[in-house]
Every structure is written in structure tokens, then in C-alpha cells.
PDB file of C-alpha atoms in Angstrom:
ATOM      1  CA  UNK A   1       0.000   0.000   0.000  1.00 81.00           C
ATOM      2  CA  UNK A   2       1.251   3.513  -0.842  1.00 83.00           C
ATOM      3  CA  UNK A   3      -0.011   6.651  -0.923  1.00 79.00           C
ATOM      4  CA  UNK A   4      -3.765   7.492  -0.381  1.00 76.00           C
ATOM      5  CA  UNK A   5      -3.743   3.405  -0.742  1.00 80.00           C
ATOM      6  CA  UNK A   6      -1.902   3.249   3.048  1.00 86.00           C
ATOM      7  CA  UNK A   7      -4.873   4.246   5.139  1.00 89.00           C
ATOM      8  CA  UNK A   8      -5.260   2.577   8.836  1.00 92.00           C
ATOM      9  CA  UNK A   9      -8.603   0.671   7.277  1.00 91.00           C
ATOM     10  CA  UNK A  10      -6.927  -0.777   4.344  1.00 91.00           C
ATOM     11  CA  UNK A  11      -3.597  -1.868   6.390  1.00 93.00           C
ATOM     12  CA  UNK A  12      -6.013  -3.902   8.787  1.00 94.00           C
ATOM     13  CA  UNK A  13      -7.330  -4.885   5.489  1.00 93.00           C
ATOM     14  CA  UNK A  14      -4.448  -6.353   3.634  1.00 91.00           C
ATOM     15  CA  UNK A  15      -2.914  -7.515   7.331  1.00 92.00           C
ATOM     16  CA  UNK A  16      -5.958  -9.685   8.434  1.00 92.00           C
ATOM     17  CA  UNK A  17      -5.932 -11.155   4.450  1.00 93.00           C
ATOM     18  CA  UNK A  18      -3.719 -14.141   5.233  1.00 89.00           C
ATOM     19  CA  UNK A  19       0.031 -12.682   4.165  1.00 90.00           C
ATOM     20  CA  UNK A  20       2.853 -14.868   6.399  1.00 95.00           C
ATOM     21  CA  UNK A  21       4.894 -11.951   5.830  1.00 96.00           C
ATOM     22  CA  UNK A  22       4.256  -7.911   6.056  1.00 95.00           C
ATOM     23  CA  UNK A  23       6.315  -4.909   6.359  1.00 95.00           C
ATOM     24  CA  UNK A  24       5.063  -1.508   7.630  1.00 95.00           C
ATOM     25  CA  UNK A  25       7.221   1.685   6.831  1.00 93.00           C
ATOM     26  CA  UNK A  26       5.910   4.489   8.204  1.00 92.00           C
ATOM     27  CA  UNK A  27       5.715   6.592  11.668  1.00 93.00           C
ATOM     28  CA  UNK A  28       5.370   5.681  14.784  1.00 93.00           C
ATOM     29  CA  UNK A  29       4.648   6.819  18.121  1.00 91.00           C
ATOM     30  CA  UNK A  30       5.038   6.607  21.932  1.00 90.00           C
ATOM     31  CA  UNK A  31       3.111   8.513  24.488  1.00 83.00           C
ATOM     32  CA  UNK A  32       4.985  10.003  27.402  1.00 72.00           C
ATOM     33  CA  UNK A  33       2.528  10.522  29.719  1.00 72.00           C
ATOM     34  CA  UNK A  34      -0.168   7.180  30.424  1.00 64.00           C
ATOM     35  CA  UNK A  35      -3.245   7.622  27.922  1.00 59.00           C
ATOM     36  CA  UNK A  36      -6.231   7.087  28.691  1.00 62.00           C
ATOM     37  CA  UNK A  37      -8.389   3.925  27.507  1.00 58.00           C
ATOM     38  CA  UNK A  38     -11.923   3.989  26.294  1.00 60.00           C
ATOM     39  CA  UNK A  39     -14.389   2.479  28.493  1.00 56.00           C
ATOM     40  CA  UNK A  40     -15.623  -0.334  25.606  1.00 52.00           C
ATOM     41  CA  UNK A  41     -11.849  -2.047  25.374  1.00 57.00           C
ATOM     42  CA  UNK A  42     -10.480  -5.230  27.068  1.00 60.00           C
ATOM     43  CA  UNK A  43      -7.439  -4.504  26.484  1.00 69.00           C
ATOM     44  CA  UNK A  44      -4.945  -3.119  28.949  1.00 74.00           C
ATOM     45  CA  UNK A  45      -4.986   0.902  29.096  1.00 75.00           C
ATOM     46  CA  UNK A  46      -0.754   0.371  27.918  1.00 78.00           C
ATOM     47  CA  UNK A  47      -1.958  -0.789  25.119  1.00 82.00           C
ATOM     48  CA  UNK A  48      -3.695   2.620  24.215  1.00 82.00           C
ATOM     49  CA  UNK A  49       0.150   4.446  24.507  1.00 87.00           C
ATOM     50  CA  UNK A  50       1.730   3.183  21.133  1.00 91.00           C
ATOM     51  CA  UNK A  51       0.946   3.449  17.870  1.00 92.00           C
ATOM     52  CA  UNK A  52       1.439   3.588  13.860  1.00 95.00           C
ATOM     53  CA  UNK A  53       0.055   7.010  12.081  1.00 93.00           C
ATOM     54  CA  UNK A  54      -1.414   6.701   8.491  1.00 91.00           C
ATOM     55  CA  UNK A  55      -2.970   9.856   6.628  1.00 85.00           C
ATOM     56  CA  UNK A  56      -6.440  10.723   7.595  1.00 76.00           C
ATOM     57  CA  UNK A  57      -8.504  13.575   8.864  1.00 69.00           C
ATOM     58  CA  UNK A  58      -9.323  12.093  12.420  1.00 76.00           C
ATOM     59  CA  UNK A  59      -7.106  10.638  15.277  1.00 71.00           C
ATOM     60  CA  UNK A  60      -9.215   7.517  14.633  1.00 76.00           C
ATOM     61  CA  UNK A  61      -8.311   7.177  11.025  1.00 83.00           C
ATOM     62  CA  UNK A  62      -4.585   8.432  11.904  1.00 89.00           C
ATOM     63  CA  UNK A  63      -3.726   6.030  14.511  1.00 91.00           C
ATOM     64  CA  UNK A  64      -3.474   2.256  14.799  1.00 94.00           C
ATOM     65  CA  UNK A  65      -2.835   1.603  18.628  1.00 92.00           C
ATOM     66  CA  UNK A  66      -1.118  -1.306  20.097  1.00 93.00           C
ATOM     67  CA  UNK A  67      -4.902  -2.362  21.551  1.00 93.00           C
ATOM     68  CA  UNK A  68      -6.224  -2.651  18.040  1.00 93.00           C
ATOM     69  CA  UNK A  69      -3.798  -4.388  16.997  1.00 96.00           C
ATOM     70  CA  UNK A  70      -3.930  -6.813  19.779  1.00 95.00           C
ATOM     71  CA  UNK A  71      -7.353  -7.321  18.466  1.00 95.00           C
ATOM     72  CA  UNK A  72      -6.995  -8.651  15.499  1.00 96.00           C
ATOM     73  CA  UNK A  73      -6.460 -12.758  14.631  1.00 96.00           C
ATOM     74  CA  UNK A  74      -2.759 -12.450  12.820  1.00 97.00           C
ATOM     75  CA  UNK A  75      -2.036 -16.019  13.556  1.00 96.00           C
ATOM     76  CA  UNK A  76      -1.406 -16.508  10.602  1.00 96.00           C
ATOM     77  CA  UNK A  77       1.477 -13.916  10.140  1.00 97.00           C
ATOM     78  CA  UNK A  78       4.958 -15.242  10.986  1.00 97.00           C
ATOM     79  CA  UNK A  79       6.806 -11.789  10.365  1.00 98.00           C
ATOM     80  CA  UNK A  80       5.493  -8.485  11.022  1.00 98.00           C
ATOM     81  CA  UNK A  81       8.392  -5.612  10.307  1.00 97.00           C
ATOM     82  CA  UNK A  82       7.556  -2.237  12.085  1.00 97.00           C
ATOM     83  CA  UNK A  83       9.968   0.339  10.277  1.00 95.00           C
ATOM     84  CA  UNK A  84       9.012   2.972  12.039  1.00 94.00           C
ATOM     85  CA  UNK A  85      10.087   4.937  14.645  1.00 93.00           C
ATOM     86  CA  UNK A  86       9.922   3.473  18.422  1.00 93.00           C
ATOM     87  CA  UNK A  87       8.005   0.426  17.281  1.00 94.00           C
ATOM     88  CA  UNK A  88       9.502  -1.371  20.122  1.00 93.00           C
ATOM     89  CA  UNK A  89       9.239   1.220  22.348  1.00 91.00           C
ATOM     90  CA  UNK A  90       6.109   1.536  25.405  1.00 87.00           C
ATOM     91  CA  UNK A  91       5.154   1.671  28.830  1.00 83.00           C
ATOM     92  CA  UNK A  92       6.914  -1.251  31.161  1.00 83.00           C
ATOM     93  CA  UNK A  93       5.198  -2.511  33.840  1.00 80.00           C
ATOM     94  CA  UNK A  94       7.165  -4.100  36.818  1.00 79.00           C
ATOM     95  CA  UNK A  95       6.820  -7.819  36.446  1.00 78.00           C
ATOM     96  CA  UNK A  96       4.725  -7.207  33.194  1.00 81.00           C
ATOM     97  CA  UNK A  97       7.491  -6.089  30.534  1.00 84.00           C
ATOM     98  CA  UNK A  98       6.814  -3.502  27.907  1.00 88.00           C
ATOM     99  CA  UNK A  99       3.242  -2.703  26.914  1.00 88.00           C
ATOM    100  CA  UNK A 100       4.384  -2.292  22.959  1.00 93.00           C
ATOM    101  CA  UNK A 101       3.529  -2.736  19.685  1.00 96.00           C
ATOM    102  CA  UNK A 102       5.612  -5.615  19.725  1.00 96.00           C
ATOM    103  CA  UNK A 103       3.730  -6.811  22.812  1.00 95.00           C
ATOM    104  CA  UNK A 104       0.439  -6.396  20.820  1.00 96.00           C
ATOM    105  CA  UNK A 105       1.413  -8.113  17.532  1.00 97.00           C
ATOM    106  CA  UNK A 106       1.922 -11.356  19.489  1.00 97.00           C
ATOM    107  CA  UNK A 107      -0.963 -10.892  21.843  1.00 96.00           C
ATOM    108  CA  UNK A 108      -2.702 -11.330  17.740  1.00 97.00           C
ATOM    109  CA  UNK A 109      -0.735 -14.273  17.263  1.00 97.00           C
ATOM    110  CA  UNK A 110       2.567 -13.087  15.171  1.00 97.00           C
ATOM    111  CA  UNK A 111       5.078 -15.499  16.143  1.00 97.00           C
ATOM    112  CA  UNK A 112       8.409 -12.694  14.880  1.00 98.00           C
ATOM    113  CA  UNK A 113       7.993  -8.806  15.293  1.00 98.00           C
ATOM    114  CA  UNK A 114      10.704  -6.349  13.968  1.00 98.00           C
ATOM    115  CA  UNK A 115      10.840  -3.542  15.897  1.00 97.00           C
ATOM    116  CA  UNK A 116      13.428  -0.374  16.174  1.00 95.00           C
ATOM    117  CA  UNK A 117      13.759   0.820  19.926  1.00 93.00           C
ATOM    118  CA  UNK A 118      14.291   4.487  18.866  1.00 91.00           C
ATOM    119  CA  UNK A 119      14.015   6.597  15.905  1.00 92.00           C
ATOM    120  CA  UNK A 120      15.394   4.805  12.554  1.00 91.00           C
ATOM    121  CA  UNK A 121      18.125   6.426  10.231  1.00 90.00           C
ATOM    122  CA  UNK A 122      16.756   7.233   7.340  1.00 91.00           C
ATOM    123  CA  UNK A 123      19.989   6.594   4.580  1.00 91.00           C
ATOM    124  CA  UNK A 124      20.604   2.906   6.237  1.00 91.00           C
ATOM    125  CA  UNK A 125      17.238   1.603   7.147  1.00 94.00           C
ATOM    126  CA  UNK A 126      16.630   0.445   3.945  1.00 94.00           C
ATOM    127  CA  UNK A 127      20.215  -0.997   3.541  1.00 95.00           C
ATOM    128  CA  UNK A 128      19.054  -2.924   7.107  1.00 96.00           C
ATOM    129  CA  UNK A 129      16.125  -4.155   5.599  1.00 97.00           C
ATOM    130  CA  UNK A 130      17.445  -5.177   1.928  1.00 97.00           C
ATOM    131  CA  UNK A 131      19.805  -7.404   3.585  1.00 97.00           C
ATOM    132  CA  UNK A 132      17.657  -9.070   6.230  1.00 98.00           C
ATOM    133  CA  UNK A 133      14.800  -9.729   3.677  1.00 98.00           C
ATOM    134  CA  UNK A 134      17.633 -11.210   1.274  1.00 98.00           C
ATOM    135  CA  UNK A 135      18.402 -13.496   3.589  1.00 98.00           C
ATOM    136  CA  UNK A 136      14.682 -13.954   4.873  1.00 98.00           C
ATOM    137  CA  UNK A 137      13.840 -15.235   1.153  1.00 97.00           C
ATOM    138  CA  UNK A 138      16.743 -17.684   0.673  1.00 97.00           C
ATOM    139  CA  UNK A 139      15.769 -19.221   3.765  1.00 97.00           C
ATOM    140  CA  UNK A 140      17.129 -17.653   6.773  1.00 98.00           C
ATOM    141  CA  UNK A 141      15.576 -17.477  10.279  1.00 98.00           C
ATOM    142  CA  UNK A 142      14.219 -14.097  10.736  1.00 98.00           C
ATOM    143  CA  UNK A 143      16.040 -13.927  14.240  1.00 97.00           C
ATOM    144  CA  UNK A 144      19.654 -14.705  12.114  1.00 97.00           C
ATOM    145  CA  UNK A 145      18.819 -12.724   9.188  1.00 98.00           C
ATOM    146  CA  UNK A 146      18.345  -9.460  11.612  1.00 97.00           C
ATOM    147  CA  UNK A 147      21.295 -10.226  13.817  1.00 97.00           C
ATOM    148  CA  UNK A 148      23.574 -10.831  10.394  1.00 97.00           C
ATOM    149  CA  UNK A 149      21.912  -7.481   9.250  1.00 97.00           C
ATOM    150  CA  UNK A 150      22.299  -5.577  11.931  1.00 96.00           C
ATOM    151  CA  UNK A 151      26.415  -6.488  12.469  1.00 97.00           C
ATOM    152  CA  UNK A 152      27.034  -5.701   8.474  1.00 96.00           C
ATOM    153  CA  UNK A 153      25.353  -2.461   8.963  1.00 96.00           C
ATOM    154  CA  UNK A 154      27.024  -2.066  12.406  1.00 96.00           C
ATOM    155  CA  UNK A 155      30.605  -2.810  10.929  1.00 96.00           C
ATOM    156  CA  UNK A 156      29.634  -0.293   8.179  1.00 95.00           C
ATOM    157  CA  UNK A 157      28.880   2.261  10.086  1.00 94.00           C
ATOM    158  CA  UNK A 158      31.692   2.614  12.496  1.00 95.00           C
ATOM    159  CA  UNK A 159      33.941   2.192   9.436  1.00 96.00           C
ATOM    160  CA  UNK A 160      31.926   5.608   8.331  1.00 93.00           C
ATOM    161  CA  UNK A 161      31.894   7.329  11.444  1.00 92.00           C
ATOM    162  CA  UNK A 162      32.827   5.560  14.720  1.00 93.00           C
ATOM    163  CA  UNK A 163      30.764   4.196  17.563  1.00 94.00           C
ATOM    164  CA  UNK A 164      28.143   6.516  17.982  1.00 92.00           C
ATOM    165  CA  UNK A 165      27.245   6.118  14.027  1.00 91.00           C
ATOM    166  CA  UNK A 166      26.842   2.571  14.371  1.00 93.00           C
ATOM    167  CA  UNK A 167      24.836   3.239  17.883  1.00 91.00           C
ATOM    168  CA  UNK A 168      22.143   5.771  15.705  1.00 91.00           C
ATOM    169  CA  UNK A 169      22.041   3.425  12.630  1.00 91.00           C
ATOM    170  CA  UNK A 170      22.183  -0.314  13.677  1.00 92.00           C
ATOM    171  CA  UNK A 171      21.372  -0.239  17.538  1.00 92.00           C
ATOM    172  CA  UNK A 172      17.684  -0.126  17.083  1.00 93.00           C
ATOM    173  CA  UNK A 173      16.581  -3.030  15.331  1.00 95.00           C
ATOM    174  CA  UNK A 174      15.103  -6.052  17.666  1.00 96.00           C
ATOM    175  CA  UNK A 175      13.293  -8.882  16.436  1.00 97.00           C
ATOM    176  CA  UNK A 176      11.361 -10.402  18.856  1.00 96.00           C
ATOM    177  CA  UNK A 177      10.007 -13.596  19.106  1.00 96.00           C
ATOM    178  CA  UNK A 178       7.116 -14.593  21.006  1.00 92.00           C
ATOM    179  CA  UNK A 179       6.834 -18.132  22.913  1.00 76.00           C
TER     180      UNK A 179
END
């Protein structure tokens, strides 16, 4: 989906279709202060902190929180990539973890979630994620193919411009896997 196509409805769309495999690129966001959850949700008011923004002329066509995601049935999605900023970012909880987007993907039933912990670098991202969905598509675990990403664009970038280069660019990707 691009352009007017990449709307919040028609990403729930083509994510609940059946695809094993999708990639968001977009923004993303993290609340700093708690939010507050409608009355008519089950879902935990953490939930209601992250999110992905899409075009649209309401917050409710602009933002897909954590919670709905945690809604839908994605079982059938083994790889959801969140190239965005502070995907993996949210609101911990003692004993609870982080109340993410992560979080909420597997909560749907995504077994791997690519994440970035803070905002993504936007002249290597897509080097990161040409080489991990190379090696995705000749067979590759997702959880290699991101580590053997992430050190190639790691050793690139402190050959470019030292240690806190390679901190900005590769740091941020984590794929996580849920149990």
C-alpha cells in the first residue's frame, strides 16, 4: 500500500488477508505521559500508549494503537516488520514487561515482530532491511537474518563514522520472538 492506498482501514485490510509476511514503513509513536483507555476495550490501558500514524482527517483514522492491533487474529502472520520509529518502544510494567507494539502483535498471534527501539536512520534503514529480507527469502531465520543485518550495517557504520554512528544506525533493530 502507498499513498492514499496506506490508510489505517486498508492496512487492517491487507494484514488480516492471510500474508505470512508484512512490512510496515511508516511513523510511529510513543506517548509520554499514560493515555487514557476507552471504556468499551479489554485490552490493557498500555496498550492505548503506542501506535502507527497513516494519513487521515481524524485521530481515529490516523492512529493504529497497540490495543487494536492486539485485536486482530494475525495467527497466521509469521513476520510483522515495524519500520518505524519506536516500534519497540512503550510503557513497562514491573513484572509485566513492555506494553508495545511488539507486545500487541503477538498478543494477535505473530510469532516474529521487527521492531526499532528508537528513531530509525533514514539513509541505512533500507540498507538494514534489503539485507535481512535477502536473507529472509533464501531461507534464513528471521532472528539470524536481523542479527547478520544488523552487524554488516554495524561494521559499516563505524567504518563511516565511529561508535556513535553505528549506535544511531544499527542499535535499534530487535526482532522479537514470542513463545
Amino acid at each position: 500500500l502507498q499513498g492514499s492506498d496506506a490508510s489505517r482501514a486498508k492496512f487492517i485490510e491487507a494484514l488480516s488477508a492471510g500474508a505470512a509476511v508484512c512490512h510496515f514503513a511508516g511513523h510511529g509513536v510513543v506517548r509520554q505521559t499514560p493515555a487514557e483507555a476507552p471504556d468499551s476495550t479489554a485490552q490493557p490501558p498500555e496498550l492505548w500508549d503506542a501506535a502507527l500514524l497513516f494519513p487521515g482527517a481524524s485521530a481515529a483514522d490516523r492512529c493504529l494503537f497497540a490495543a487494536d492491533l492486539a485485536a486482530l487474529d494475525l495467527r497466521h502472520t509469521a513476520l510483522l516488520s515495524l519500520a518505524s520509529c519506536y516500534s519497540g518502544a512503550g510503557r513497562s510494567q514491573e513484572r509485566e514487561g513492555v506494553y508495545n507494539l511488539a507486545r500487541a502483535a503477538h498478543v494477535a498471534g505473530v510469532r516474529d515482530v521487527l521492531v526499532s527501539l528508537w528513531p530509525l536512520h533514514d539513509a541505512t534503514a533500507p540498507v538494514f532491511f534489503r539485507e535481512f529480507y535477502h536473507a529472509v527469502a533464501t531461507g534464513a531465520d528471521p532472528s539470524a537474518a536481523a542479527w547478520d543485518a544488523q552487524q554488516a550495517l554495524w561494521r559499516a557504520s563505524m567504518a563511516e563514522g565511529g561508535l556513535s554512528a553505528a549506535l544511531v544506525r544499527a542499535a535499534p533493530f530487535r526482532l522479537i520472538r514470542s513463545r
